[in-house]
């Protein structure tokens, strides 16, 4: 039998063992509750860091703040909720809109690059485009204008110097179809695109005596440009496939020579379009279906291209037609 002292010790041990187990279970429950609460706080705050915005651990700003800053600074920098960041400097806003025009980055990539949320990026980009349009609209180096009569004569002289068969040709045109986003409403799509092209604007300017008083002045285009009887002799196009057989045999050599001259001069139009699209890749993506936003964006892109050409002074069209790349006669002999 167990004496009195041993029995007391056993009873105390059993009580201590039960108490220890209850404390361990309580600590485990409290730890689980703390983990669940911290997870709910993290889900509500939504402060995440992705691998694309993290630097090397040794050079990270978080590590610098943690090692050399105080606990109060670290908590204020990481735990306080605040309004989304904005682009504080105008040069940063200009960099945003130029990056948007030059590249073909998606909105998520632009958000990572400039460190702003999507809503702030969209709002700032729209306001920046509107401000850029107002700035370029009345700026002379970025103007889009019809050449004056004296300028038409000078341009025709430069073209005639390169191609003697073209005596009164002062310019070249090239149609370009740009992709447009499809609106969700079919009626809205039919209203915005009904098959009517902007070539009618150019034909109206070419036949208007106010803009082109000399009826002999003409331009060259590709064979697909729509022409009517009202602009006969004003828009010169190269021969299509099979047209040479329809001409009298005695005139075929002259027609082929004129065809080669038109094709040579019209190549400058391809250079002009390439100088815009190769620089501003945004034109290669579908443009907004909103006509106001689309017109503003196209106007900004072409005005920026004109500004670059006029300020830098380097243009492949000017270099070719002015004869700057031609070999001097004394060296050619």
PDB file of N, CA and C in Angstrom, residues 14-84:
ATOM      1  N   UNK A  14      -0.337  14.473 -10.706  1.00  0.00           N
ATOM      2  CA  UNK A  14      -1.438  14.373 -11.663  1.00  0.00           C
ATOM      3  C   UNK A  14      -2.057  15.750 -11.928  1.00  0.00           C
ATOM      4  N   UNK A  15      -2.199  16.546 -10.881  1.00  0.00           N
ATOM      5  CA  UNK A  15      -2.757  17.894 -11.065  1.00  0.00           C
ATOM      6  C   UNK A  15      -1.822  18.771 -11.900  1.00  0.00           C
ATOM      7  N   UNK A  16      -0.514  18.705 -11.630  1.00  0.00           N
ATOM      8  CA  UNK A  16       0.459  19.492 -12.397  1.00  0.00           C
ATOM      9  C   UNK A  16       0.489  19.079 -13.864  1.00  0.00           C
ATOM     10  N   UNK A  17       0.407  17.760 -14.104  1.00  0.00           N
ATOM     11  CA  UNK A  17       0.423  17.271 -15.485  1.00  0.00           C
ATOM     12  C   UNK A  17      -0.807  17.747 -16.246  1.00  0.00           C
ATOM     13  N   UNK A  18      -1.969  17.697 -15.626  1.00  0.00           N
ATOM     14  CA  UNK A  18      -3.187  18.173 -16.283  1.00  0.00           C
ATOM     15  C   UNK A  18      -3.117  19.675 -16.550  1.00  0.00           C
ATOM     16  N   UNK A  19      -2.542  20.437 -15.596  1.00  0.00           N
ATOM     17  CA  UNK A  19      -2.406  21.879 -15.774  1.00  0.00           C
ATOM     18  C   UNK A  19      -1.459  22.207 -16.933  1.00  0.00           C
ATOM     19  N   UNK A  20      -0.366  21.464 -17.027  1.00  0.00           N
ATOM     20  CA  UNK A  20       0.595  21.697 -18.113  1.00  0.00           C
ATOM     21  C   UNK A  20      -0.035  21.429 -19.476  1.00  0.00           C
ATOM     22  N   UNK A  21      -0.813  20.385 -19.578  1.00  0.00           N
ATOM     23  CA  UNK A  21      -1.465  20.072 -20.851  1.00  0.00           C
ATOM     24  C   UNK A  21      -2.482  21.148 -21.233  1.00  0.00           C
ATOM     25  N   UNK A  22      -3.226  21.653 -20.234  1.00  0.00           N
ATOM     26  CA  UNK A  22      -4.196  22.703 -20.528  1.00  0.00           C
ATOM     27  C   UNK A  22      -3.503  23.996 -20.966  1.00  0.00           C
ATOM     28  N   UNK A  23      -2.375  24.318 -20.335  1.00  0.00           N
ATOM     29  CA  UNK A  23      -1.624  25.522 -20.731  1.00  0.00           C
ATOM     30  C   UNK A  23      -1.076  25.383 -22.150  1.00  0.00           C
ATOM     31  N   UNK A  24      -0.546  24.192 -22.491  1.00  0.00           N
ATOM     32  CA  UNK A  24      -0.024  23.965 -23.835  1.00  0.00           C
ATOM     33  C   UNK A  24      -1.127  24.085 -24.883  1.00  0.00           C
ATOM     34  N   UNK A  25      -2.291  23.524 -24.589  1.00  0.00           N
ATOM     35  CA  UNK A  25      -3.417  23.638 -25.523  1.00  0.00           C
ATOM     36  C   UNK A  25      -3.879  25.089 -25.667  1.00  0.00           C
ATOM     37  N   UNK A  26      -3.881  25.803 -24.551  1.00  0.00           N
ATOM     38  CA  UNK A  26      -4.294  27.210 -24.614  1.00  0.00           C
ATOM     39  C   UNK A  26      -3.317  28.034 -25.443  1.00  0.00           C
ATOM     40  N   UNK A  27      -2.020  27.800 -25.261  1.00  0.00           N
ATOM     41  CA  UNK A  27      -1.020  28.526 -26.053  1.00  0.00           C
ATOM     42  C   UNK A  27      -1.153  28.217 -27.541  1.00  0.00           C
ATOM     43  N   UNK A  28      -1.421  26.939 -27.859  1.00  0.00           N
ATOM     44  CA  UNK A  28      -1.599  26.566 -29.258  1.00  0.00           C
ATOM     45  C   UNK A  28      -2.822  27.266 -29.850  1.00  0.00           C
ATOM     46  N   UNK A  29      -3.897  27.344 -29.099  1.00  0.00           N
ATOM     47  CA  UNK A  29      -5.104  28.021 -29.592  1.00  0.00           C
ATOM     48  C   UNK A  29      -4.874  29.517 -29.777  1.00  0.00           C
ATOM     49  N   UNK A  30      -4.177  30.115 -28.815  1.00  0.00           N
ATOM     50  CA  UNK A  30      -3.890  31.552 -28.936  1.00  0.00           C
ATOM     51  C   UNK A  30      -3.001  31.833 -30.144  1.00  0.00           C
ATOM     52  N   UNK A  31      -1.997  30.996 -30.370  1.00  0.00           N
ATOM     53  CA  UNK A  31      -1.118  31.170 -31.527  1.00  0.00           C
ATOM     54  C   UNK A  31      -1.894  31.052 -32.837  1.00  0.00           C
ATOM     55  N   UNK A  32      -2.806  30.105 -32.913  1.00  0.00           N
ATOM     56  CA  UNK A  32      -3.611  29.933 -34.111  1.00  0.00           C
ATOM     57  C   UNK A  32      -4.523  31.137 -34.342  1.00  0.00           C
ATOM     58  N   UNK A  33      -5.096  31.665 -33.257  1.00  0.00           N
ATOM     59  CA  UNK A  33      -5.938  32.857 -33.386  1.00  0.00           C
ATOM     60  C   UNK A  33      -5.131  34.068 -33.855  1.00  0.00           C
ATOM     61  N   UNK A  34      -3.912  34.211 -33.350  1.00  0.00           N
ATOM     62  CA  UNK A  34      -3.062  35.323 -33.789  1.00  0.00           C
ATOM     63  C   UNK A  34      -2.705  35.203 -35.267  1.00  0.00           C
ATOM     64  N   UNK A  35      -2.408  33.999 -35.723  1.00  0.00           N
ATOM     65  CA  UNK A  35      -2.099  33.804 -37.143  1.00  0.00           C
ATOM     66  C   UNK A  35      -3.295  34.144 -38.019  1.00  0.00           C
ATOM     67  N   UNK A  36      -4.480  33.707 -37.618  1.00  0.00           N
ATOM     68  CA  UNK A  36      -5.677  34.006 -38.398  1.00  0.00           C
ATOM     69  C   UNK A  36      -5.963  35.508 -38.434  1.00  0.00           C
ATOM     70  N   UNK A  37      -5.749  36.192 -37.322  1.00  0.00           N
ATOM     71  CA  UNK A  37      -5.983  37.631 -37.291  1.00  0.00           C
ATOM     72  C   UNK A  37      -4.987  38.381 -38.175  1.00  0.00           C
ATOM     73  N   UNK A  38      -3.716  37.977 -38.117  1.00  0.00           N
ATOM     74  CA  UNK A  38      -2.714  38.611 -38.971  1.00  0.00           C
ATOM     75  C   UNK A  38      -3.013  38.373 -40.447  1.00  0.00           C
ATOM     76  N   UNK A  39      -3.504  37.205 -40.788  1.00  0.00           N
ATOM     77  CA  UNK A  39      -3.844  36.913 -42.182  1.00  0.00           C
ATOM     78  C   UNK A  39      -5.022  37.761 -42.650  1.00  0.00           C
ATOM     79  N   UNK A  40      -6.015  37.951 -41.767  1.00  0.00           N
ATOM     80  CA  UNK A  40      -7.141  38.800 -42.136  1.00  0.00           C
ATOM     81  C   UNK A  40      -6.704  40.249 -42.315  1.00  0.00           C
ATOM     82  N   UNK A  41      -5.788  40.717 -41.471  1.00  0.00           N
ATOM     83  CA  UNK A  41      -5.272  42.082 -41.619  1.00  0.00           C
ATOM     84  C   UNK A  41      -4.514  42.235 -42.930  1.00  0.00           C
ATOM     85  N   UNK A  42      -3.714  41.221 -43.276  1.00  0.00           N
ATOM     86  CA  UNK A  42      -2.966  41.282 -44.538  1.00  0.00           C
ATOM     87  C   UNK A  42      -3.900  41.275 -45.737  1.00  0.00           C
ATOM     88  N   UNK A  43      -4.975  40.517 -45.675  1.00  0.00           N
ATOM     89  CA  UNK A  43      -5.925  40.479 -46.782  1.00  0.00           C
ATOM     90  C   UNK A  43      -6.659  41.805 -46.923  1.00  0.00           C
ATOM     91  N   UNK A  44      -6.933  42.470 -45.797  1.00  0.00           N
ATOM     92  CA  UNK A  44      -7.624  43.758 -45.869  1.00  0.00           C
ATOM     93  C   UNK A  44      -6.701  44.864 -46.369  1.00  0.00           C
ATOM     94  N   UNK A  45      -5.462  44.876 -45.921  1.00  0.00           N
ATOM     95  CA  UNK A  45      -4.537  45.934 -46.320  1.00  0.00           C
ATOM     96  C   UNK A  45      -4.064  45.778 -47.749  1.00  0.00           C
ATOM     97  N   UNK A  46      -3.896  44.555 -48.223  1.00  0.00           N
ATOM     98  CA  UNK A  46      -3.501  44.276 -49.612  1.00  0.00           C
ATOM     99  C   UNK A  46      -2.180  44.929 -49.972  1.00  0.00           C
ATOM    100  N   UNK A  47      -1.245  44.919 -49.083  1.00  0.00           N
ATOM    101  CA  UNK A  47       0.097  45.413 -49.378  1.00  0.00           C
ATOM    102  C   UNK A  47       0.942  44.230 -49.819  1.00  0.00           C
ATOM    103  N   UNK A  48       1.118  44.081 -51.136  1.00  0.00           N
ATOM    104  CA  UNK A  48       1.874  42.956 -51.666  1.00  0.00           C
ATOM    105  C   UNK A  48       3.116  43.477 -52.380  1.00  0.00           C
ATOM    106  N   UNK A  49       4.105  42.675 -52.410  1.00  0.00           N
ATOM    107  CA  UNK A  49       5.322  42.957 -53.157  1.00  0.00           C
ATOM    108  C   UNK A  49       5.524  41.839 -54.158  1.00  0.00           C
ATOM    109  N   UNK A  50       5.716  42.221 -55.435  1.00  0.00           N
ATOM    110  CA  UNK A  50       5.968  41.237 -56.477  1.00  0.00           C
ATOM    111  C   UNK A  50       7.450  41.212 -56.801  1.00  0.00           C
ATOM    112  N   UNK A  51       7.859  40.156 -57.448  1.00  0.00           N
ATOM    113  CA  UNK A  51       9.280  40.013 -57.787  1.00  0.00           C
ATOM    114  C   UNK A  51       9.735  41.069 -58.775  1.00  0.00           C
ATOM    115  N   UNK A  52       8.794  41.664 -59.554  1.00  0.00           N
ATOM    116  CA  UNK A  52       9.191  42.652 -60.548  1.00  0.00           C
ATOM    117  C   UNK A  52       9.553  43.990 -59.920  1.00  0.00           C
ATOM    118  N   UNK A  53       9.072  44.268 -58.700  1.00  0.00           N
ATOM    119  CA  UNK A  53       9.372  45.546 -58.064  1.00  0.00           C
ATOM    120  C   UNK A  53      10.386  45.420 -56.935  1.00  0.00           C
ATOM    121  N   UNK A  54      10.995  44.264 -56.751  1.00  0.00           N
ATOM    122  CA  UNK A  54      11.976  44.049 -55.691  1.00  0.00           C
ATOM    123  C   UNK A  54      13.394  44.147 -56.246  1.00  0.00           C
ATOM    124  N   UNK A  55      14.234  44.874 -55.548  1.00  0.00           N
ATOM    125  CA  UNK A  55      15.646  44.941 -55.905  1.00  0.00           C
ATOM    126  C   UNK A  55      16.402  43.805 -55.219  1.00  0.00           C
ATOM    127  N   UNK A  56      17.701  43.827 -55.369  1.00  0.00           N
ATOM    128  CA  UNK A  56      18.528  42.850 -54.665  1.00  0.00           C
ATOM    129  C   UNK A  56      18.376  43.053 -53.158  1.00  0.00           C
ATOM    130  N   UNK A  57      18.344  41.977 -52.378  1.00  0.00           N
ATOM    131  CA  UNK A  57      18.122  42.133 -50.930  1.00  0.00           C
ATOM    132  C   UNK A  57      19.148  43.027 -50.254  1.00  0.00           C
ATOM    133  N   UNK A  58      20.394  42.979 -50.711  1.00  0.00           N
ATOM    134  CA  UNK A  58      21.428  43.777 -50.056  1.00  0.00           C
ATOM    135  C   UNK A  58      21.257  45.268 -50.321  1.00  0.00           C
ATOM    136  N   UNK A  59      20.611  45.635 -51.439  1.00  0.00           N
ATOM    137  CA  UNK A  59      20.437  47.045 -51.798  1.00  0.00           C
ATOM    138  C   UNK A  59      18.992  47.492 -51.681  1.00  0.00           C
ATOM    139  N   UNK A  60      18.171  46.723 -51.044  1.00  0.00           N
ATOM    140  CA  UNK A  60      16.762  47.047 -50.940  1.00  0.00           C
ATOM    141  C   UNK A  60      16.536  48.169 -49.943  1.00  0.00           C
ATOM    142  N   UNK A  61      15.611  49.064 -50.269  1.00  0.00           N
ATOM    143  CA  UNK A  61      15.275  50.136 -49.351  1.00  0.00           C
ATOM    144  C   UNK A  61      14.635  49.646 -48.071  1.00  0.00           C
ATOM    145  N   UNK A  62      13.951  48.514 -48.160  1.00  0.00           N
ATOM    146  CA  UNK A  62      13.345  47.930 -46.961  1.00  0.00           C
ATOM    147  C   UNK A  62      14.426  47.496 -45.958  1.00  0.00           C
ATOM    148  N   UNK A  63      15.489  46.881 -46.473  1.00  0.00           N
ATOM    149  CA  UNK A  63      16.567  46.440 -45.588  1.00  0.00           C
ATOM    150  C   UNK A  63      17.288  47.631 -44.965  1.00  0.00           C
ATOM    151  N   UNK A  64      17.484  48.695 -45.735  1.00  0.00           N
ATOM    152  CA  UNK A  64      18.136  49.886 -45.199  1.00  0.00           C
ATOM    153  C   UNK A  64      17.301  50.523 -44.096  1.00  0.00           C
ATOM    154  N   UNK A  65      15.991  50.617 -44.342  1.00  0.00           N
ATOM    155  CA  UNK A  65      15.108  51.184 -43.331  1.00  0.00           C
ATOM    156  C   UNK A  65      15.041  50.308 -42.088  1.00  0.00           C
ATOM    157  N   UNK A  66      15.088  49.007 -42.285  1.00  0.00           N
ATOM    158  CA  UNK A  66      15.005  48.086 -41.142  1.00  0.00           C
ATOM    159  C   UNK A  66      16.281  48.113 -40.300  1.00  0.00           C
ATOM    160  N   UNK A  67      17.442  48.238 -40.959  1.00  0.00           N
ATOM    161  CA  UNK A  67      18.711  48.165 -40.236  1.00  0.00           C
ATOM    162  C   UNK A  67      19.078  49.487 -39.566  1.00  0.00           C
ATOM    163  N   UNK A  68      18.846  50.611 -40.265  1.00  0.00           N
ATOM    164  CA  UNK A  68      19.332  51.894 -39.769  1.00  0.00           C
ATOM    165  C   UNK A  68      18.223  52.804 -39.255  1.00  0.00           C
ATOM    166  N   UNK A  69      16.971  52.457 -39.485  1.00  0.00           N
ATOM    167  CA  UNK A  69      15.880  53.284 -39.001  1.00  0.00           C
ATOM    168  C   UNK A  69      15.355  52.804 -37.663  1.00  0.00           C
ATOM    169  N   UNK A  70      14.525  53.628 -37.061  1.00  0.00           N
ATOM    170  CA  UNK A  70      13.912  53.257 -35.789  1.00  0.00           C
ATOM    171  C   UNK A  70      12.652  52.448 -36.034  1.00  0.00           C
ATOM    172  N   UNK A  71      12.140  51.864 -34.957  1.00  0.00           N
ATOM    173  CA  UNK A  71      10.914  51.081 -35.084  1.00  0.00           C
ATOM    174  C   UNK A  71       9.735  51.948 -35.502  1.00  0.00           C
ATOM    175  N   UNK A  72       9.714  53.186 -35.021  1.00  0.00           N
ATOM    176  CA  UNK A  72       8.594  54.074 -35.370  1.00  0.00           C
ATOM    177  C   UNK A  72       8.613  54.393 -36.857  1.00  0.00           C
ATOM    178  N   UNK A  73       9.799  54.700 -37.409  1.00  0.00           N
ATOM    179  CA  UNK A  73       9.896  54.994 -38.839  1.00  0.00           C
ATOM    180  C   UNK A  73       9.521  53.787 -39.682  1.00  0.00           C
ATOM    181  N   UNK A  74       9.954  52.629 -39.267  1.00  0.00           N
ATOM    182  CA  UNK A  74       9.643  51.423 -40.031  1.00  0.00           C
ATOM    183  C   UNK A  74       8.143  51.157 -40.039  1.00  0.00           C
ATOM    184  N   UNK A  75       7.488  51.329 -38.897  1.00  0.00           N
ATOM    185  CA  UNK A  75       6.041  51.108 -38.844  1.00  0.00           C
ATOM    186  C   UNK A  75       5.296  52.166 -39.645  1.00  0.00           C
ATOM    187  N   UNK A  76       5.741  53.413 -39.590  1.00  0.00           N
ATOM    188  CA  UNK A  76       5.076  54.473 -40.346  1.00  0.00           C
ATOM    189  C   UNK A  76       5.222  54.277 -41.843  1.00  0.00           C
ATOM    190  N   UNK A  77       6.346  53.736 -42.273  1.00  0.00           N
ATOM    191  CA  UNK A  77       6.600  53.562 -43.704  1.00  0.00           C
ATOM    192  C   UNK A  77       5.918  52.335 -44.279  1.00  0.00           C
ATOM    193  N   UNK A  78       5.609  51.367 -43.462  1.00  0.00           N
ATOM    194  CA  UNK A  78       5.095  50.101 -43.990  1.00  0.00           C
ATOM    195  C   UNK A  78       3.668  49.795 -43.596  1.00  0.00           C
ATOM    196  N   UNK A  79       3.155  50.386 -42.520  1.00  0.00           N
ATOM    197  CA  UNK A  79       1.876  49.950 -41.990  1.00  0.00           C
ATOM    198  C   UNK A  79       0.760  50.963 -42.150  1.00  0.00           C
ATOM    199  N   UNK A  80       1.076  52.233 -42.348  1.00  0.00           N
ATOM    200  CA  UNK A  80       0.021  53.230 -42.425  1.00  0.00           C
ATOM    201  C   UNK A  80      -0.637  53.211 -43.791  1.00  0.00           C
ATOM    202  N   UNK A  81      -1.969  53.326 -43.805  1.00  0.00           N
ATOM    203  CA  UNK A  81      -2.710  53.427 -45.065  1.00  0.00           C
ATOM    204  C   UNK A  81      -2.730  54.876 -45.504  1.00  0.00           C
ATOM    205  N   UNK A  82      -2.665  55.112 -46.819  1.00  0.00           N
ATOM    206  CA  UNK A  82      -2.621  56.470 -47.348  1.00  0.00           C
ATOM    207  C   UNK A  82      -3.203  56.468 -48.752  1.00  0.00           C
ATOM    208  N   UNK A  83      -3.393  57.655 -49.340  1.00  0.00           N
ATOM    209  CA  UNK A  83      -3.918  57.772 -50.692  1.00  0.00           C
ATOM    210  C   UNK A  83      -2.888  57.284 -51.698  1.00  0.00           C
ATOM    211  N   UNK A  84      -3.326  56.818 -52.885  1.00  0.00           N
ATOM    212  CA  UNK A  84      -2.372  56.333 -53.888  1.00  0.00           C
ATOM    213  C   UNK A  84      -1.393  57.415 -54.299  1.00  0.00           C
TER     214      UNK A  84
END
